[in-house]
Amino acid sequence: MNKKALIDAAAEKSGTSKKDAERIINAAIDTITAALAEGEKVQLSGFGTFETRERCARIGRNPHTREAVEIPATRVPAFKASKCLKDIVGK
């Protein structure tokens, strides 16, 4: 499912227009993104938790030259599904 299909499904399920559903979904995504950028966790009960994780610096290899390349430390977004979501998907 892509974003457009999600908007269509949300509009149909909630009985709102596609335009309103798109605004709501975009606002939710923007809010989650802003919270993650500030290092906050976003917990949605029954769905899961969005958070950022630190990835340590490491040494990688250029596959063409086999030369060692330093990969810098970075923060990456992560999602951990709730038990409820795992149970539903696992059926």
Short mmCIF file of N, CA, C and O in Angstrom, two decimals:
data_model
loop_
_atom_site.label_atom_id
_atom_site.label_comp_id
_atom_site.label_asym_id
_atom_site.label_seq_id
_atom_site.Cartn_x
_atom_site.Cartn_y
_atom_site.Cartn_z
N MET A 1 0.85 -1.17 0.00
CA MET A 1 0.00 0.00 0.00
C MET A 1 0.90 1.24 0.00
O MET A 1 1.83 1.33 0.80
N ASN A 2 0.63 2.16 -0.90
CA ASN A 2 1.38 3.40 -0.92
C ASN A 2 0.57 4.50 -0.24
O ASN A 2 -0.53 4.27 0.26
N LYS A 3 1.12 5.72 -0.23
CA LYS A 3 0.46 6.83 0.47
C LYS A 3 -0.91 7.15 -0.11
O LYS A 3 -1.87 7.40 0.62
N LYS A 4 -1.03 7.14 -1.41
CA LYS A 4 -2.31 7.45 -2.05
C LYS A 4 -3.37 6.42 -1.67
O LYS A 4 -4.52 6.76 -1.35
N ALA A 5 -3.00 5.15 -1.67
CA ALA A 5 -3.93 4.09 -1.29
C ALA A 5 -4.32 4.22 0.19
O ALA A 5 -5.48 3.97 0.55
N LEU A 6 -3.38 4.62 1.03
CA LEU A 6 -3.67 4.84 2.44
C LEU A 6 -4.66 5.98 2.61
O LEU A 6 -5.62 5.86 3.39
N ILE A 7 -4.48 7.05 1.89
CA ILE A 7 -5.39 8.19 1.94
C ILE A 7 -6.79 7.77 1.49
O ILE A 7 -7.79 8.09 2.14
N ASP A 8 -6.87 7.03 0.39
CA ASP A 8 -8.16 6.56 -0.12
C ASP A 8 -8.86 5.67 0.92
O ASP A 8 -10.06 5.83 1.17
N ALA A 9 -8.13 4.75 1.52
CA ALA A 9 -8.71 3.84 2.51
C ALA A 9 -9.16 4.59 3.76
O ALA A 9 -10.23 4.32 4.30
N ALA A 10 -8.36 5.54 4.20
CA ALA A 10 -8.71 6.32 5.39
C ALA A 10 -9.95 7.18 5.14
O ALA A 10 -10.81 7.30 6.00
N ALA A 11 -10.04 7.76 3.95
CA ALA A 11 -11.20 8.58 3.61
C ALA A 11 -12.46 7.73 3.58
O ALA A 11 -13.50 8.13 4.11
N GLU A 12 -12.36 6.55 2.99
CA GLU A 12 -13.52 5.67 2.90
C GLU A 12 -13.95 5.17 4.28
O GLU A 12 -15.14 5.18 4.61
N LYS A 13 -12.97 4.78 5.09
CA LYS A 13 -13.27 4.23 6.41
C LYS A 13 -13.83 5.28 7.36
O LYS A 13 -14.68 4.97 8.19
N SER A 14 -13.34 6.53 7.25
CA SER A 14 -13.78 7.57 8.17
C SER A 14 -14.98 8.36 7.64
O SER A 14 -15.56 9.16 8.38
N GLY A 15 -15.32 8.18 6.38
CA GLY A 15 -16.46 8.90 5.81
C GLY A 15 -16.16 10.36 5.52
O GLY A 15 -17.08 11.17 5.41
N THR A 16 -14.88 10.70 5.38
CA THR A 16 -14.50 12.08 5.05
C THR A 16 -14.04 12.14 3.60
O THR A 16 -13.89 11.12 2.93
N SER A 17 -13.80 13.35 3.14
CA SER A 17 -13.32 13.51 1.77
C SER A 17 -11.85 13.09 1.69
O SER A 17 -11.13 13.07 2.70
N LYS A 18 -11.41 12.77 0.49
CA LYS A 18 -10.01 12.39 0.29
C LYS A 18 -9.09 13.56 0.63
O LYS A 18 -8.00 13.36 1.17
N LYS A 19 -9.53 14.76 0.35
CA LYS A 19 -8.73 15.95 0.63
C LYS A 19 -8.51 16.11 2.14
O LYS A 19 -7.41 16.41 2.59
N ASP A 20 -9.59 15.91 2.92
CA ASP A 20 -9.47 16.00 4.38
C ASP A 20 -8.59 14.88 4.93
O ASP A 20 -7.76 15.10 5.81
N ALA A 21 -8.77 13.68 4.42
CA ALA A 21 -7.96 12.54 4.87
C ALA A 21 -6.48 12.78 4.55
O ALA A 21 -5.62 12.47 5.37
N GLU A 22 -6.21 13.35 3.38
CA GLU A 22 -4.82 13.64 3.01
C GLU A 22 -4.21 14.65 3.96
O GLU A 22 -3.07 14.49 4.40
N ARG A 23 -4.96 15.70 4.31
CA ARG A 23 -4.46 16.71 5.25
C ARG A 23 -4.15 16.09 6.61
O ARG A 23 -3.12 16.39 7.21
N ILE A 24 -5.03 15.21 7.08
CA ILE A 24 -4.84 14.58 8.38
C ILE A 24 -3.63 13.66 8.37
O ILE A 24 -2.80 13.69 9.29
N ILE A 25 -3.50 12.85 7.34
CA ILE A 25 -2.36 11.92 7.25
C ILE A 25 -1.05 12.69 7.11
O ILE A 25 -0.06 12.37 7.76
N ASN A 26 -1.04 13.73 6.28
CA ASN A 26 0.17 14.55 6.14
C ASN A 26 0.54 15.22 7.45
O ASN A 26 1.72 15.30 7.80
N ALA A 27 -0.47 15.72 8.19
CA ALA A 27 -0.21 16.35 9.48
C ALA A 27 0.37 15.34 10.47
O ALA A 27 1.31 15.65 11.22
N ALA A 28 -0.15 14.12 10.47
CA ALA A 28 0.36 13.07 11.37
C ALA A 28 1.80 12.73 11.02
O ALA A 28 2.66 12.63 11.91
N ILE A 29 2.08 12.56 9.75
CA ILE A 29 3.45 12.23 9.32
C ILE A 29 4.40 13.37 9.66
O ILE A 29 5.51 13.13 10.17
N ASP A 30 3.99 14.61 9.42
CA ASP A 30 4.84 15.77 9.75
C ASP A 30 5.11 15.86 11.24
O ASP A 30 6.22 16.17 11.67
N THR A 31 4.09 15.58 12.06
CA THR A 31 4.24 15.64 13.51
C THR A 31 5.19 14.55 14.01
O THR A 31 6.07 14.81 14.84
N ILE A 32 5.05 13.34 13.49
CA ILE A 32 5.94 12.25 13.87
C ILE A 32 7.37 12.57 13.44
O ILE A 32 8.33 12.38 14.20
N THR A 33 7.54 13.07 12.23
CA THR A 33 8.87 13.42 11.71
C THR A 33 9.53 14.49 12.57
O THR A 33 10.72 14.38 12.91
N ALA A 34 8.78 15.53 12.94
CA ALA A 34 9.33 16.61 13.76
C ALA A 34 9.73 16.10 15.13
O ALA A 34 10.80 16.47 15.66
N ALA A 35 8.92 15.23 15.72
CA ALA A 35 9.25 14.68 17.03
C ALA A 35 10.52 13.83 16.96
O ALA A 35 11.39 13.93 17.84
N LEU A 36 10.65 13.01 15.92
CA LEU A 36 11.85 12.19 15.77
C LEU A 36 13.09 13.05 15.55
O LEU A 36 14.17 12.74 16.05
N ALA A 37 12.94 14.14 14.80
CA ALA A 37 14.07 15.04 14.54
C ALA A 37 14.57 15.67 15.84
O ALA A 37 15.76 15.98 15.97
N GLU A 38 13.67 15.85 16.82
CA GLU A 38 14.04 16.41 18.12
C GLU A 38 14.51 15.34 19.10
O GLU A 38 14.81 15.63 20.25
N GLY A 39 14.52 14.07 18.66
CA GLY A 39 14.98 12.98 19.50
C GLY A 39 13.90 12.41 20.41
O GLY A 39 14.21 11.64 21.31
N GLU A 40 12.65 12.76 20.19
CA GLU A 40 11.55 12.26 21.01
C GLU A 40 11.06 10.91 20.49
O GLU A 40 11.21 10.59 19.32
N LYS A 41 10.41 10.15 21.38
CA LYS A 41 9.74 8.91 21.01
C LYS A 41 8.29 9.24 20.72
O LYS A 41 7.70 10.10 21.35
N VAL A 42 7.69 8.52 19.79
CA VAL A 42 6.26 8.65 19.50
C VAL A 42 5.64 7.28 19.70
O VAL A 42 5.94 6.35 18.95
N GLN A 43 4.78 7.15 20.73
CA GLN A 43 4.15 5.88 21.04
C GLN A 43 2.68 5.94 20.67
O GLN A 43 1.96 6.83 21.10
N LEU A 44 2.25 5.00 19.84
CA LEU A 44 0.85 4.89 19.46
C LEU A 44 0.35 3.56 20.01
O LEU A 44 0.71 2.49 19.52
N SER A 45 -0.48 3.63 21.05
CA SER A 45 -0.98 2.42 21.72
C SER A 45 -1.65 1.49 20.72
O SER A 45 -2.45 1.92 19.90
N GLY A 46 -1.30 0.22 20.80
CA GLY A 46 -1.88 -0.78 19.92
C GLY A 46 -1.25 -0.82 18.54
O GLY A 46 -1.61 -1.66 17.72
N PHE A 47 -0.32 0.09 18.26
CA PHE A 47 0.33 0.11 16.95
C PHE A 47 1.83 -0.09 17.10
O PHE A 47 2.39 -1.03 16.55
N GLY A 48 2.50 0.83 17.80
CA GLY A 48 3.93 0.70 17.98
C GLY A 48 4.60 1.99 18.38
O GLY A 48 3.93 2.98 18.67
N THR A 49 5.92 1.97 18.38
CA THR A 49 6.71 3.10 18.81
C THR A 49 7.70 3.50 17.72
O THR A 49 8.43 2.65 17.21
N PHE A 50 7.71 4.78 17.40
CA PHE A 50 8.71 5.35 16.51
C PHE A 50 9.77 5.98 17.40
O PHE A 50 9.44 6.68 18.36
N GLU A 51 11.04 5.76 17.08
CA GLU A 51 12.12 6.35 17.86
C GLU A 51 13.36 6.49 16.99
O GLU A 51 13.38 6.01 15.85
N THR A 52 14.35 7.20 17.52
CA THR A 52 15.62 7.29 16.81
C THR A 52 16.64 6.43 17.54
O THR A 52 16.57 6.28 18.76
N ARG A 53 17.55 5.86 16.79
CA ARG A 53 18.61 5.05 17.36
C ARG A 53 19.95 5.56 16.84
O ARG A 53 20.05 6.03 15.72
N GLU A 54 20.95 5.44 17.69
CA GLU A 54 22.30 5.85 17.31
C GLU A 54 22.99 4.69 16.60
O GLU A 54 22.95 3.56 17.08
N ARG A 55 23.57 4.98 15.48
CA ARG A 55 24.36 3.97 14.76
C ARG A 55 25.82 4.39 14.89
O ARG A 55 26.19 5.50 14.51
N CYS A 56 26.64 3.54 15.46
CA CYS A 56 28.04 3.85 15.71
C CYS A 56 28.83 3.98 14.41
O CYS A 56 28.46 3.43 13.38
N ALA A 57 29.93 4.72 14.51
CA ALA A 57 30.85 4.82 13.37
C ALA A 57 31.47 3.45 13.16
O ALA A 57 31.66 2.68 14.10
N ARG A 58 31.78 3.15 11.90
CA ARG A 58 32.36 1.84 11.61
C ARG A 58 33.19 1.94 10.33
O ARG A 58 33.12 2.91 9.60
N ILE A 59 33.92 0.89 10.08
CA ILE A 59 34.75 0.81 8.88
C ILE A 59 34.03 -0.09 7.87
O ILE A 59 33.63 -1.20 8.19
N GLY A 60 33.83 0.42 6.67
CA GLY A 60 33.24 -0.35 5.59
C GLY A 60 34.26 -0.54 4.48
O GLY A 60 35.39 -0.08 4.59
N ARG A 61 33.85 -1.19 3.44
CA ARG A 61 34.75 -1.40 2.30
C ARG A 61 34.07 -0.97 1.02
O ARG A 61 32.90 -1.26 0.80
N ASN A 62 34.82 -0.28 0.17
CA ASN A 62 34.35 0.06 -1.15
C ASN A 62 34.37 -1.23 -1.96
O ASN A 62 35.41 -1.85 -2.12
N PRO A 63 33.21 -1.68 -2.46
CA PRO A 63 33.17 -2.98 -3.14
C PRO A 63 33.98 -3.03 -4.44
O PRO A 63 34.40 -4.10 -4.87
N HIS A 64 34.23 -1.87 -5.05
CA HIS A 64 34.98 -1.87 -6.31
C HIS A 64 36.48 -1.92 -6.08
O HIS A 64 37.20 -2.63 -6.79
N THR A 65 36.97 -1.16 -5.08
CA THR A 65 38.41 -1.06 -4.87
C THR A 65 38.89 -1.84 -3.65
O THR A 65 40.08 -1.98 -3.44
N ARG A 66 37.95 -2.32 -2.83
CA ARG A 66 38.24 -3.02 -1.58
C ARG A 66 38.96 -2.11 -0.57
O ARG A 66 39.54 -2.58 0.40
N GLU A 67 38.95 -0.82 -0.83
CA GLU A 67 39.59 0.15 0.06
C GLU A 67 38.70 0.37 1.29
O GLU A 67 37.48 0.43 1.20
N ALA A 68 39.34 0.47 2.47
CA ALA A 68 38.59 0.71 3.71
C ALA A 68 38.07 2.15 3.71
O ALA A 68 38.78 3.08 3.34
N VAL A 69 36.80 2.30 4.10
CA VAL A 69 36.16 3.60 4.14
C VAL A 69 35.51 3.77 5.51
O VAL A 69 34.83 2.86 6.00
N GLU A 70 35.74 4.93 6.14
CA GLU A 70 35.12 5.18 7.44
C GLU A 70 33.68 5.66 7.23
O GLU A 70 33.44 6.62 6.50
N ILE A 71 32.75 4.99 7.87
CA ILE A 71 31.34 5.38 7.82
C ILE A 71 31.04 6.09 9.13
O ILE A 71 31.21 5.50 10.21
N PRO A 72 30.63 7.35 9.08
CA PRO A 72 30.45 8.12 10.32
C PRO A 72 29.23 7.66 11.13
O PRO A 72 28.31 7.02 10.60
N ALA A 73 29.23 8.00 12.41
CA ALA A 73 28.09 7.72 13.29
C ALA A 73 26.90 8.56 12.82
O ALA A 73 27.07 9.65 12.27
N THR A 74 25.71 8.03 13.03
CA THR A 74 24.51 8.75 12.59
C THR A 74 23.31 8.32 13.43
O THR A 74 23.36 7.30 14.11
N ARG A 75 22.26 9.12 13.37
CA ARG A 75 20.99 8.76 13.99
C ARG A 75 20.05 8.27 12.90
O ARG A 75 19.97 8.88 11.84
N VAL A 76 19.35 7.18 13.18
CA VAL A 76 18.42 6.62 12.18
C VAL A 76 17.05 6.42 12.82
O VAL A 76 16.95 6.13 14.02
N PRO A 77 15.98 6.58 12.04
CA PRO A 77 14.65 6.31 12.58
C PRO A 77 14.43 4.81 12.70
O PRO A 77 14.97 4.03 11.92
N ALA A 78 13.63 4.42 13.71
CA ALA A 78 13.33 3.00 13.91
C ALA A 78 11.88 2.87 14.35
O ALA A 78 11.30 3.80 14.92
N PHE A 79 11.28 1.71 14.08
CA PHE A 79 9.92 1.43 14.48
C PHE A 79 9.88 0.09 15.19
O PHE A 79 10.48 -0.88 14.71
N LYS A 80 9.21 0.05 16.33
CA LYS A 80 9.04 -1.21 17.06
C LYS A 80 7.54 -1.45 17.16
O LYS A 80 6.81 -0.66 17.75
N ALA A 81 7.08 -2.54 16.58
CA ALA A 81 5.66 -2.87 16.58
C ALA A 81 5.21 -3.29 17.98
O ALA A 81 5.96 -3.92 18.72
N SER A 82 3.95 -2.94 18.31
CA SER A 82 3.39 -3.34 19.60
C SER A 82 3.03 -4.82 19.55
O SER A 82 2.92 -5.42 18.49
N LYS A 83 2.82 -5.40 20.73
CA LYS A 83 2.43 -6.81 20.82
C LYS A 83 1.10 -7.03 20.09
O LYS A 83 0.93 -8.03 19.38
N CYS A 84 0.18 -6.09 20.25
CA CYS A 84 -1.13 -6.19 19.61
C CYS A 84 -0.98 -6.27 18.08
O CYS A 84 -1.58 -7.11 17.44
N LEU A 85 -0.16 -5.40 17.52
CA LEU A 85 0.06 -5.40 16.06
C LEU A 85 0.74 -6.69 15.62
O LEU A 85 0.36 -7.29 14.61
N LYS A 86 1.73 -7.14 16.39
CA LYS A 86 2.42 -8.40 16.06
C LYS A 86 1.45 -9.57 16.06
O LYS A 86 1.51 -10.45 15.19
N ASP A 87 0.54 -9.59 17.04
CA ASP A 87 -0.43 -10.68 17.12
C ASP A 87 -1.37 -10.68 15.93
O ASP A 87 -1.70 -11.72 15.37
N ILE A 88 -1.82 -9.49 15.50
CA ILE A 88 -2.74 -9.38 14.36
C ILE A 88 -2.06 -9.80 13.07
O ILE A 88 -2.61 -10.56 12.28
N VAL A 89 -0.84 -9.33 12.86
CA VAL A 89 -0.10 -9.64 11.63
C VAL A 89 0.32 -11.10 11.60
O VAL A 89 0.32 -11.73 10.55
N GLY A 90 0.63 -11.67 12.76
CA GLY A 90 1.12 -13.04 12.85
C GLY A 90 0.06 -14.10 12.65
O GLY A 90 0.41 -15.28 12.58
N LYS A 91 -1.19 -13.74 12.56
CA LYS A 91 -2.27 -14.74 12.40
C LYS A 91 -2.28 -15.33 11.03
O LYS A 91 -1.96 -14.81 10.05
#
